[in-house]
mmCIF file of C-alpha atoms (C1' of nucleotides) in Angstrom:
data_model
loop_
_atom_site.group_PDB
_atom_site.id
_atom_site.type_symbol
_atom_site.label_atom_id
_atom_site.label_comp_id
_atom_site.label_asym_id
_atom_site.label_seq_id
_atom_site.Cartn_x
_atom_site.Cartn_y
_atom_site.Cartn_z
ATOM 1 C CA MET A 10 -73.974 -86.099 -14.271
ATOM 2 C CA ASP A 11 -77.761 -85.503 -14.045
ATOM 3 C CA VAL A 12 -78.024 -85.053 -10.345
ATOM 4 C CA LYS A 13 -80.279 -82.040 -9.125
ATOM 5 C CA PRO A 14 -78.605 -80.149 -6.175
ATOM 6 C CA ARG A 15 -80.406 -80.768 -3.073
ATOM 7 C CA ASP A 16 -81.919 -77.680 -1.282
ATOM 8 C CA CYS A 17 -79.573 -76.854 1.375
ATOM 9 C CA VAL A 18 -81.115 -76.816 4.912
ATOM 10 C CA HIS A 19 -78.599 -74.383 6.373
ATOM 11 C CA GLN A 20 -79.689 -70.783 6.118
ATOM 12 C CA SER A 21 -78.365 -68.286 8.657
ATOM 13 C CA ASN A 22 -79.412 -64.762 9.255
ATOM 14 C CA GLU A 23 -76.130 -63.649 8.055
ATOM 15 C CA ASP A 24 -76.578 -65.472 4.743
ATOM 16 C CA ASP A 25 -80.058 -64.187 4.185
ATOM 17 C CA HIS A 26 -78.748 -60.396 4.233
ATOM 18 C CA MET A 27 -75.548 -61.104 2.750
ATOM 19 C CA GLU A 28 -74.299 -58.876 -0.261
ATOM 20 C CA LEU A 29 -74.399 -60.399 -3.536
ATOM 21 C CA ARG A 30 -71.106 -59.982 -5.451
ATOM 22 C CA ARG A 31 -71.217 -58.760 -9.306
ATOM 23 C CA GLY A 32 -68.453 -58.512 -11.712
ATOM 24 C CA PRO A 33 -65.613 -60.806 -12.615
ATOM 25 C CA TRP A 34 -65.465 -64.074 -10.965
ATOM 26 C CA THR A 35 -62.516 -64.884 -8.916
ATOM 27 C CA VAL A 36 -60.291 -68.254 -9.062
ATOM 28 C CA GLU A 37 -61.757 -69.258 -5.755
ATOM 29 C CA GLU A 38 -65.458 -68.739 -6.768
ATOM 30 C CA ASP A 39 -64.712 -70.857 -9.868
ATOM 31 C CA PHE A 40 -63.286 -73.381 -7.961
ATOM 32 C CA LYS A 41 -66.410 -73.412 -5.461
ATOM 33 C CA LEU A 42 -68.859 -73.759 -8.473
ATOM 34 C CA ILE A 43 -66.936 -76.389 -10.173
ATOM 35 C CA GLU A 44 -66.549 -78.437 -7.093
ATOM 36 C CA TYR A 45 -70.318 -78.158 -5.988
ATOM 37 C CA ILE A 46 -71.437 -79.034 -9.417
ATOM 38 C CA ALA A 47 -68.996 -82.007 -9.812
ATOM 39 C CA THR A 48 -70.677 -83.162 -6.384
ATOM 40 C CA HIS A 49 -74.173 -82.247 -6.966
ATOM 41 C CA GLY A 50 -74.720 -81.536 -10.278
ATOM 42 C CA GLU A 51 -76.055 -78.546 -12.101
ATOM 43 C CA GLY A 52 -79.548 -76.987 -12.192
ATOM 44 C CA ARG A 53 -81.859 -75.196 -9.332
ATOM 45 C CA TRP A 54 -79.261 -72.150 -9.771
ATOM 46 C CA ASN A 55 -80.357 -70.080 -6.850
ATOM 47 C CA SER A 56 -80.317 -72.852 -4.210
ATOM 48 C CA LEU A 57 -77.199 -73.999 -6.018
ATOM 49 C CA ALA A 58 -75.550 -70.490 -5.475
ATOM 50 C CA ARG A 59 -76.433 -70.366 -1.787
ATOM 51 C CA CYS A 60 -75.558 -74.175 -1.062
ATOM 52 C CA ALA A 61 -72.204 -73.525 -2.696
ATOM 53 C CA GLY A 62 -71.656 -70.506 -0.447
ATOM 54 C CA LEU A 63 -71.256 -68.335 -3.510
ATOM 55 C CA LYS A 64 -72.384 -64.868 -2.845
ATOM 56 C CA ARG A 65 -73.792 -64.671 -6.428
ATOM 57 C CA THR A 66 -77.401 -64.781 -8.166
ATOM 58 C CA GLY A 67 -78.258 -68.000 -9.562
ATOM 59 C CA LYS A 68 -78.294 -66.512 -12.876
ATOM 60 C CA SER A 69 -74.714 -65.358 -12.563
ATOM 61 C CA CYS A 70 -73.610 -68.907 -11.398
ATOM 62 C CA ARG A 71 -75.541 -70.334 -14.594
ATOM 63 C CA LEU A 72 -74.064 -68.156 -16.967
ATOM 64 C CA ARG A 73 -70.495 -68.679 -15.608
ATOM 65 C CA TRP A 74 -70.794 -72.356 -15.696
ATOM 66 C CA LEU A 75 -72.416 -72.653 -19.116
ATOM 67 C CA ASN A 76 -70.260 -69.917 -20.994
ATOM 68 C CA TYR A 77 -67.052 -70.511 -19.214
ATOM 69 C CA LEU A 78 -66.631 -73.257 -16.801
ATOM 70 C CA ARG A 79 -68.353 -76.313 -18.294
ATOM 71 C CA PRO A 80 -65.741 -78.798 -19.363
ATOM 72 C CA ASP A 81 -66.960 -79.142 -22.988
ATOM 73 C CA VAL A 82 -66.932 -75.222 -23.546
ATOM 74 C CA ARG A 83 -64.823 -74.384 -26.603
ATOM 75 C CA ARG A 84 -63.718 -70.634 -26.713
ATOM 76 C CA GLY A 85 -61.817 -68.547 -29.081
ATOM 77 C CA ASN A 86 -60.510 -69.399 -32.597
ATOM 78 C CA ILE A 87 -63.776 -69.751 -34.376
ATOM 79 C CA THR A 88 -63.204 -71.978 -37.363
ATOM 80 C CA LEU A 89 -63.983 -71.259 -41.045
ATOM 81 C CA GLU A 90 -66.433 -73.816 -40.956
ATOM 82 C CA GLU A 91 -68.034 -72.587 -37.823
ATOM 83 C CA GLN A 92 -68.053 -68.934 -39.378
ATOM 84 C CA LEU A 93 -69.896 -70.310 -42.464
ATOM 85 C CA LEU A 94 -72.191 -72.094 -40.224
ATOM 86 C CA ILE A 95 -73.049 -69.125 -38.040
ATOM 87 C CA LEU A 96 -73.635 -67.124 -41.219
ATOM 88 C CA GLU A 97 -75.938 -69.679 -42.950
ATOM 89 C CA LEU A 98 -78.019 -70.263 -39.754
ATOM 90 C CA HIS A 99 -78.289 -66.538 -38.924
ATOM 91 C CA SER A 100 -79.751 -66.016 -42.338
ATOM 92 C CA ARG A 101 -82.371 -68.679 -41.611
ATOM 93 C CA TRP A 102 -83.114 -67.910 -38.049
ATOM 94 C CA GLY A 103 -81.980 -64.288 -37.423
ATOM 95 C CA ASN A 104 -80.544 -63.487 -33.892
ATOM 96 C CA ARG A 105 -81.801 -66.877 -32.368
ATOM 97 C CA TRP A 106 -78.395 -67.363 -30.820
ATOM 98 C CA SER A 107 -79.060 -70.179 -28.586
ATOM 99 C CA LYS A 108 -80.878 -72.079 -31.498
ATOM 100 C CA ILE A 109 -77.550 -71.312 -33.632
ATOM 101 C CA ALA A 110 -75.246 -72.368 -30.930
ATOM 102 C CA GLN A 111 -77.027 -75.739 -30.562
ATOM 103 C CA HIS A 112 -75.457 -76.709 -34.022
ATOM 104 C CA LEU A 113 -72.097 -75.552 -32.897
ATOM 105 C CA PRO A 114 -71.099 -78.179 -30.424
ATOM 106 C CA GLY A 115 -68.941 -76.485 -27.392
ATOM 107 C CA ARG A 116 -69.985 -73.214 -28.478
ATOM 108 C CA THR A 117 -72.155 -70.853 -26.582
ATOM 109 C CA ASP A 118 -74.924 -68.629 -27.500
ATOM 110 C CA ASN A 119 -72.813 -65.702 -26.151
ATOM 111 C CA GLU A 120 -69.863 -66.390 -27.777
ATOM 112 C CA ILE A 121 -71.734 -66.381 -31.247
ATOM 113 C CA LYS A 122 -73.472 -63.502 -30.239
ATOM 114 C CA ASN A 123 -70.452 -61.776 -29.422
ATOM 115 C CA TYR A 124 -68.836 -62.823 -32.677
ATOM 116 C CA TRP A 125 -71.579 -61.580 -34.770
ATOM 117 C CA ARG A 126 -71.429 -58.346 -33.197
ATOM 118 C CA THR A 127 -67.734 -57.643 -33.218
ATOM 119 C CA ARG A 128 -66.925 -59.300 -36.655
ATOM 120 C CA VAL A 129 -69.930 -59.389 -38.654
ATOM 121 C CA GLN A 130 -71.520 -56.143 -37.722
ATOM 122 C CA LYS A 131 -68.061 -54.676 -38.172
ATOM 123 C CA HIS A 132 -68.050 -55.555 -41.775
ATOM 124 C CA ALA A 133 -71.299 -54.091 -42.270
ATOM 125 C CA LYS A 134 -70.141 -50.863 -40.590
ATOM 126 C CA GLN A 135 -67.200 -50.859 -42.896
ATOM 127 C CA LEU A 136 -69.643 -51.293 -45.750
ATOM 128 C CA LYS A 137 -71.667 -48.360 -44.494
ATOM 129 C CA CYS A 138 -74.723 -50.433 -44.336
ATOM 130 C CA ASP A 139 -77.061 -51.931 -41.894
ATOM 131 C CA VAL A 140 -76.121 -55.472 -40.937
ATOM 132 C CA ASN A 141 -79.955 -56.369 -41.415
ATOM 133 C CA SER A 142 -80.124 -54.530 -44.644
ATOM 134 C CA LYS A 143 -80.687 -56.365 -48.173
ATOM 135 C CA GLN A 144 -77.659 -55.089 -49.400
ATOM 136 C CA PHE A 145 -75.544 -56.697 -46.773
ATOM 137 C CA LYS A 146 -77.230 -59.997 -46.545
ATOM 138 C CA ASP A 147 -76.737 -60.146 -50.417
ATOM 139 C CA ALA A 148 -73.154 -59.516 -49.848
ATOM 140 C CA MET A 149 -72.929 -62.080 -47.057
ATOM 141 C CA ARG A 150 -74.702 -64.405 -49.072
ATOM 142 C CA TYR A 151 -73.335 -64.141 -52.457
ATOM 143 C CA LEU A 152 -69.745 -63.145 -51.581
ATOM 144 C CA TRP A 153 -68.543 -63.878 -48.087
ATOM 145 C CA MET A 154 -70.038 -67.394 -47.641
ATOM 146 C CA PRO A 155 -68.819 -68.380 -51.050
ATOM 147 C CA ARG A 156 -65.421 -67.021 -50.302
ATOM 148 C CA LEU A 157 -65.609 -68.899 -46.959
ATOM 149 C CA VAL A 158 -66.392 -72.037 -48.876
ATOM 150 C CA GLU A 159 -63.563 -71.486 -51.029
ATOM 151 C CA ARG A 160 -61.188 -71.085 -48.053
ATOM 152 C CA ILE A 161 -62.292 -74.243 -46.458
ATOM 153 C CA GLN A 162 -61.875 -76.018 -49.586
ATOM 154 C CA ALA A 163 -58.408 -74.691 -50.323
ATOM 155 C CA ALA A 164 -57.537 -75.262 -46.637
ATOM 156 C CA ALA A 165 -58.847 -79.061 -46.949
ATOM 157 C CA ALA A 166 -57.184 -79.265 -50.376
ATOM 158 C CA THR A 167 -53.812 -78.192 -48.990
ATOM 159 C CA ALA A 168 -54.198 -80.542 -46.381
ATOM 160 C CA SER A 169 -54.434 -83.497 -48.893
ATOM 161 C CA TYR A 170 -51.993 -81.884 -51.201
ATOM 162 C CA THR A 171 -54.114 -81.271 -54.064
ATOM 163 C CA THR A 172 -54.639 -77.683 -53.752
ATOM 164 C CA ALA A 173 -54.530 -76.630 -57.498
ATOM 165 C CA GLU A 174 -57.254 -78.743 -59.016
ATOM 166 C CA VAL A 175 -59.857 -77.846 -55.853
ATOM 167 C CA THR A 176 -58.946 -74.259 -56.301
ATOM 168 C CA ALA A 177 -59.468 -74.183 -59.900
ATOM 169 C CA THR A 178 -63.005 -75.672 -59.533
ATOM 170 C CA SER A 179 -63.916 -74.522 -56.087
ATOM 171 C CA THR A 180 -67.021 -72.320 -57.158
ATOM 172 C CA THR A 181 -68.856 -75.314 -58.587
ATOM 173 C CA THR A 182 -67.530 -78.423 -56.388
ATOM 174 C CA SER A 183 -69.900 -79.630 -53.983
ATOM 175 C CA THR A 184 -68.592 -79.947 -50.497
ATOM 176 C CA SER A 185 -70.793 -81.514 -47.669
ATOM 177 C CA LEU A 186 -69.352 -79.395 -44.744
ATOM 178 C CA PHE A 187 -71.990 -79.959 -42.163
ATOM 179 C CA SER A 188 -74.069 -83.054 -41.581
ATOM 180 C CA ASP A 189 -77.558 -83.318 -42.648
ATOM 181 C CA ASP A 190 -78.639 -82.996 -38.932
ATOM 182 C CA GLN A 191 -76.963 -79.485 -38.677
ATOM 183 C CA LEU A 192 -78.497 -77.928 -41.789
ATOM 184 C CA GLY A 193 -81.599 -79.876 -42.327
ATOM 185 C CA GLY A 194 -80.294 -82.141 -45.009
ATOM 186 C CA ALA A 195 -79.025 -78.861 -47.093
ATOM 187 C CA GLN A 196 -75.529 -79.076 -48.542
ATOM 188 C CA VAL A 197 -73.537 -76.301 -48.260
ATOM 189 C CA THR A 198 -71.723 -75.313 -51.566
ATOM 190 C CA SER A 199 -70.348 -72.360 -52.911
ATOM 191 C CA SER A 200 -72.439 -72.637 -55.921
ATOM 192 C CA SER A 201 -75.333 -72.947 -53.675
ATOM 193 C CA TYR A 202 -74.721 -68.950 -52.936
ATOM 194 C CA ALA A 203 -74.665 -68.241 -56.648
ATOM 195 C CA LEU A 204 -76.508 -65.318 -57.963
ATOM 196 C CA GLU A 205 -79.367 -67.212 -59.469
ATOM 197 C CA ASN A 206 -81.427 -67.029 -56.302
ATOM 198 C CA SER A 207 -80.523 -63.307 -56.081
ATOM 199 C CA SER A 208 -83.266 -60.719 -55.881
ATOM 200 C CA THR A 209 -80.806 -58.054 -56.859
ATOM 201 C CA THR A 210 -80.776 -56.342 -60.424
ATOM 202 C CA VAL A 211 -77.778 -58.277 -61.631
ATOM 203 C CA ALA A 212 -78.618 -59.914 -64.592
ATOM 204 C CA SER A 213 -76.055 -62.602 -65.320
ATOM 205 C CA SER A 214 -74.386 -64.954 -62.826
ATOM 206 C CA ASP A 215 -71.536 -65.307 -65.131
ATOM 207 C CA SER A 216 -70.531 -61.998 -63.987
ATOM 208 C CA PHE A 217 -70.462 -62.943 -60.377
ATOM 209 C CA GLY A 218 -67.641 -65.163 -60.155
ATOM 210 C CA THR A 219 -65.234 -63.256 -57.911
ATOM 211 C CA ARG A 220 -62.348 -64.670 -59.618
ATOM 212 C CA GLU A 221 -63.447 -63.037 -62.725
ATOM 213 C CA LEU A 222 -63.908 -59.624 -60.920
ATOM 214 C CA SER A 223 -60.292 -58.407 -61.494
ATOM 215 C CA GLY A 224 -60.432 -58.782 -65.291
ATOM 216 C CA ASN A 225 -63.859 -57.636 -65.839
ATOM 217 C CA TYR A 226 -64.554 -55.223 -63.353
ATOM 218 C CA TYR A 227 -61.353 -53.607 -62.042
ATOM 219 C CA ASN A 228 -58.417 -52.683 -63.886
ATOM 220 C CA HIS A 229 -56.437 -50.598 -61.572
ATOM 221 C CA ASN A 230 -53.094 -51.161 -60.887
ATOM 222 C CA MET A 231 -53.845 -51.894 -57.280
ATOM 223 C CA ASP A 232 -52.076 -54.787 -55.618
ATOM 224 C CA PHE A 233 -55.052 -56.625 -53.804
ATOM 225 C CA GLN A 234 -52.855 -59.149 -52.148
ATOM 226 C CA SER A 235 -50.893 -56.370 -50.168
ATOM 227 C CA LEU A 236 -53.929 -54.447 -49.709
ATOM 228 C CA GLU A 237 -55.627 -57.218 -48.034
ATOM 229 C CA GLN A 238 -52.402 -57.912 -45.877
ATOM 230 C CA ASN A 239 -52.229 -54.259 -44.877
ATOM 231 C CA ASN A 240 -56.110 -54.208 -43.901
ATOM 232 C CA PRO A 241 -56.592 -56.411 -40.941
ATOM 233 C CA TRP A 242 -60.159 -55.533 -40.715
ATOM 234 C CA LEU A 243 -60.685 -57.220 -44.035
ATOM 235 C CA ASP A 244 -60.351 -60.437 -41.887
ATOM 236 C CA ASN A 245 -59.346 -62.077 -45.185
ATOM 237 C CA LEU A 246 -62.953 -62.245 -46.148
ATOM 238 C CA PHE A 247 -63.349 -59.172 -48.359
ATOM 239 C CA ASN A 248 -60.833 -57.763 -50.511
ATOM 240 C CA ALA A 249 -60.547 -54.592 -52.447
ATOM 241 C CA GLU A 250 -62.047 -56.218 -55.634
ATOM 242 C CA ASP A 251 -65.008 -57.312 -53.599
ATOM 243 C CA PHE A 252 -65.419 -53.548 -52.726
ATOM 244 C CA TYR A 253 -65.351 -52.229 -55.937
ATOM 245 C CA PHE A 254 -67.801 -55.490 -56.979
ATOM 246 C CA LEU A 255 -70.131 -54.652 -54.249
ATOM 247 C CA GLN A 256 -70.271 -50.909 -55.283
ATOM 248 C CA GLN A 257 -71.209 -51.738 -58.692
ATOM 249 C CA GLN A 258 -73.587 -54.482 -57.917
ATOM 250 C CA PHE A 259 -75.439 -53.798 -54.660
ATOM 251 C CA ASN A 260 -75.241 -49.970 -54.946
ATOM 252 C CA PHE A 261 -73.081 -49.805 -51.800
ATOM 253 C CA ASN A 262 -72.064 -46.109 -51.251
ATOM 254 C CA MET A 263 -68.431 -46.595 -50.217
ATOM 255 C "C1'" DA B 29 -44.003 -42.921 -21.846
ATOM 256 C "C1'" DA B 30 -48.589 -41.146 -21.764
ATOM 257 C "C1'" DT B 31 -52.965 -41.026 -23.936
ATOM 258 C "C1'" DC B 32 -56.590 -42.220 -26.861
ATOM 259 C "C1'" DG B 33 -59.596 -45.607 -29.618
ATOM 260 C "C1'" DT B 34 -60.820 -49.800 -31.024
ATOM 261 C "C1'" DC B 35 -61.546 -54.602 -30.298
ATOM 262 C "C1'" DA B 36 -62.981 -58.678 -27.761
ATOM 263 C "C1'" DC B 37 -65.242 -61.030 -24.574
ATOM 264 C "C1'" DA B 38 -67.146 -61.710 -19.870
ATOM 265 C "C1'" DA B 39 -70.835 -60.435 -17.487
ATOM 266 C "C1'" DC B 40 -75.252 -58.104 -16.240
ATOM 267 C "C1'" DC B 41 -80.120 -56.742 -17.355
ATOM 268 C "C1'" DG B 42 -84.664 -56.937 -18.366
ATOM 269 C "C1'" DC B 43 -88.284 -59.709 -20.357
ATOM 270 C "C1'" DC B 44 -90.885 -63.985 -21.278
ATOM 271 C "C1'" DG B 45 -92.584 -68.508 -20.786
ATOM 272 C "C1'" DC B 46 -92.830 -72.410 -17.812
ATOM 273 C "C1'" DC B 47 -93.492 -74.934 -13.656
ATOM 274 C "C1'" DT B 48 -95.024 -75.609 -9.330
ATOM 275 C "C1'" DA B 49 -97.483 -74.896 -4.969
ATOM 276 C "C1'" DT C 4 -106.762 -70.913 -11.401
ATOM 277 C "C1'" DT C 5 -103.020 -68.067 -10.234
ATOM 278 C "C1'" DA C 6 -99.172 -65.933 -8.367
ATOM 279 C "C1'" DG C 7 -94.475 -66.124 -7.578
ATOM 280 C "C1'" DG C 8 -90.068 -68.311 -8.468
ATOM 281 C "C1'" DC C 9 -86.822 -69.884 -11.716
ATOM 282 C "C1'" DG C 10 -84.394 -70.556 -16.203
ATOM 283 C "C1'" DG C 11 -83.524 -69.280 -20.752
ATOM 284 C "C1'" DC C 12 -82.904 -65.860 -24.237
ATOM 285 C "C1'" DG C 13 -81.436 -61.484 -26.782
ATOM 286 C "C1'" DG C 14 -79.626 -56.814 -25.782
ATOM 287 C "C1'" DT C 15 -76.429 -54.162 -23.784
ATOM 288 C "C1'" DT C 16 -72.908 -52.729 -20.994
ATOM 289 C "C1'" DG C 17 -68.130 -52.837 -18.553
ATOM 290 C "C1'" DT C 18 -63.521 -53.627 -18.863
ATOM 291 C "C1'" DG C 19 -58.944 -55.394 -19.992
ATOM 292 C "C1'" DA C 20 -55.908 -55.767 -24.006
ATOM 293 C "C1'" DC C 21 -53.713 -53.996 -27.365
ATOM 294 C "C1'" DG C 22 -52.210 -50.848 -31.193
ATOM 295 C "C1'" DA C 23 -51.825 -46.029 -33.111
ATOM 296 C "C1'" DT C 24 -50.412 -41.429 -32.329
#
DNA sequence: AATCGTCACAACCGCCGCCTA
DNA sequence: TTAGGCGGCGGTTGTGACGAT
């Protein structure tokens, strides 16, 4: 469907002076837009809005179509793989939402932007640091992202009934989560986020395996599992031992 | 039950670059 | 060459849902 909508000839004075609608779209408006695009194709949004009889700006129509009505759009339930990809791509490109969205089929720049603001920035806020700070970027790269990789691998392993083996080797096992096309040929592995690339003052990568943390750094009688369960904001990404670790290694002021 | 705070997400706004007449 | 229109992008706001008090 690559047909550009033809300019409509009909333009009454009433149309010329009609009030433009704003705010949430109605079912009727959605239907009009879908119908029109099904027949005439998308593009030339201003004339499309007029011709479809929508009292909306072209921009509004475009946004509604691209972010909501488009048949291939996917909404909600951002997967672990998608989360990891967003973190990875954002670390490369920053707030280039549309560029990031190109690598997540069906996801819109708006949704990724919202995800970043509501989830990622929430974590930064909880850590009392700026989302663009080196501290938080380190935390993402060396804690959050490896954890995501572990969870993805664990989920995959569970699916194939080999959970135990994969969990034990998850920090060194290479997993190709994304196509070469998506990440410029780079493989995403939990070990690729290991500390050796860190510019922090942490001396030894040995001390960084999150699995060792509770033994090496944390001897409290705290039940981490229940703590995680009772803190929804943790979103299953950071847990209590992570916080203690961040505090120790990245000078987080928590 | 009412109120308040937070979260998630849809939608809008302003700016910028490209295209075309 | 240039001015105006348009589409795309990133930032911001508005609002409904939901949980806590």
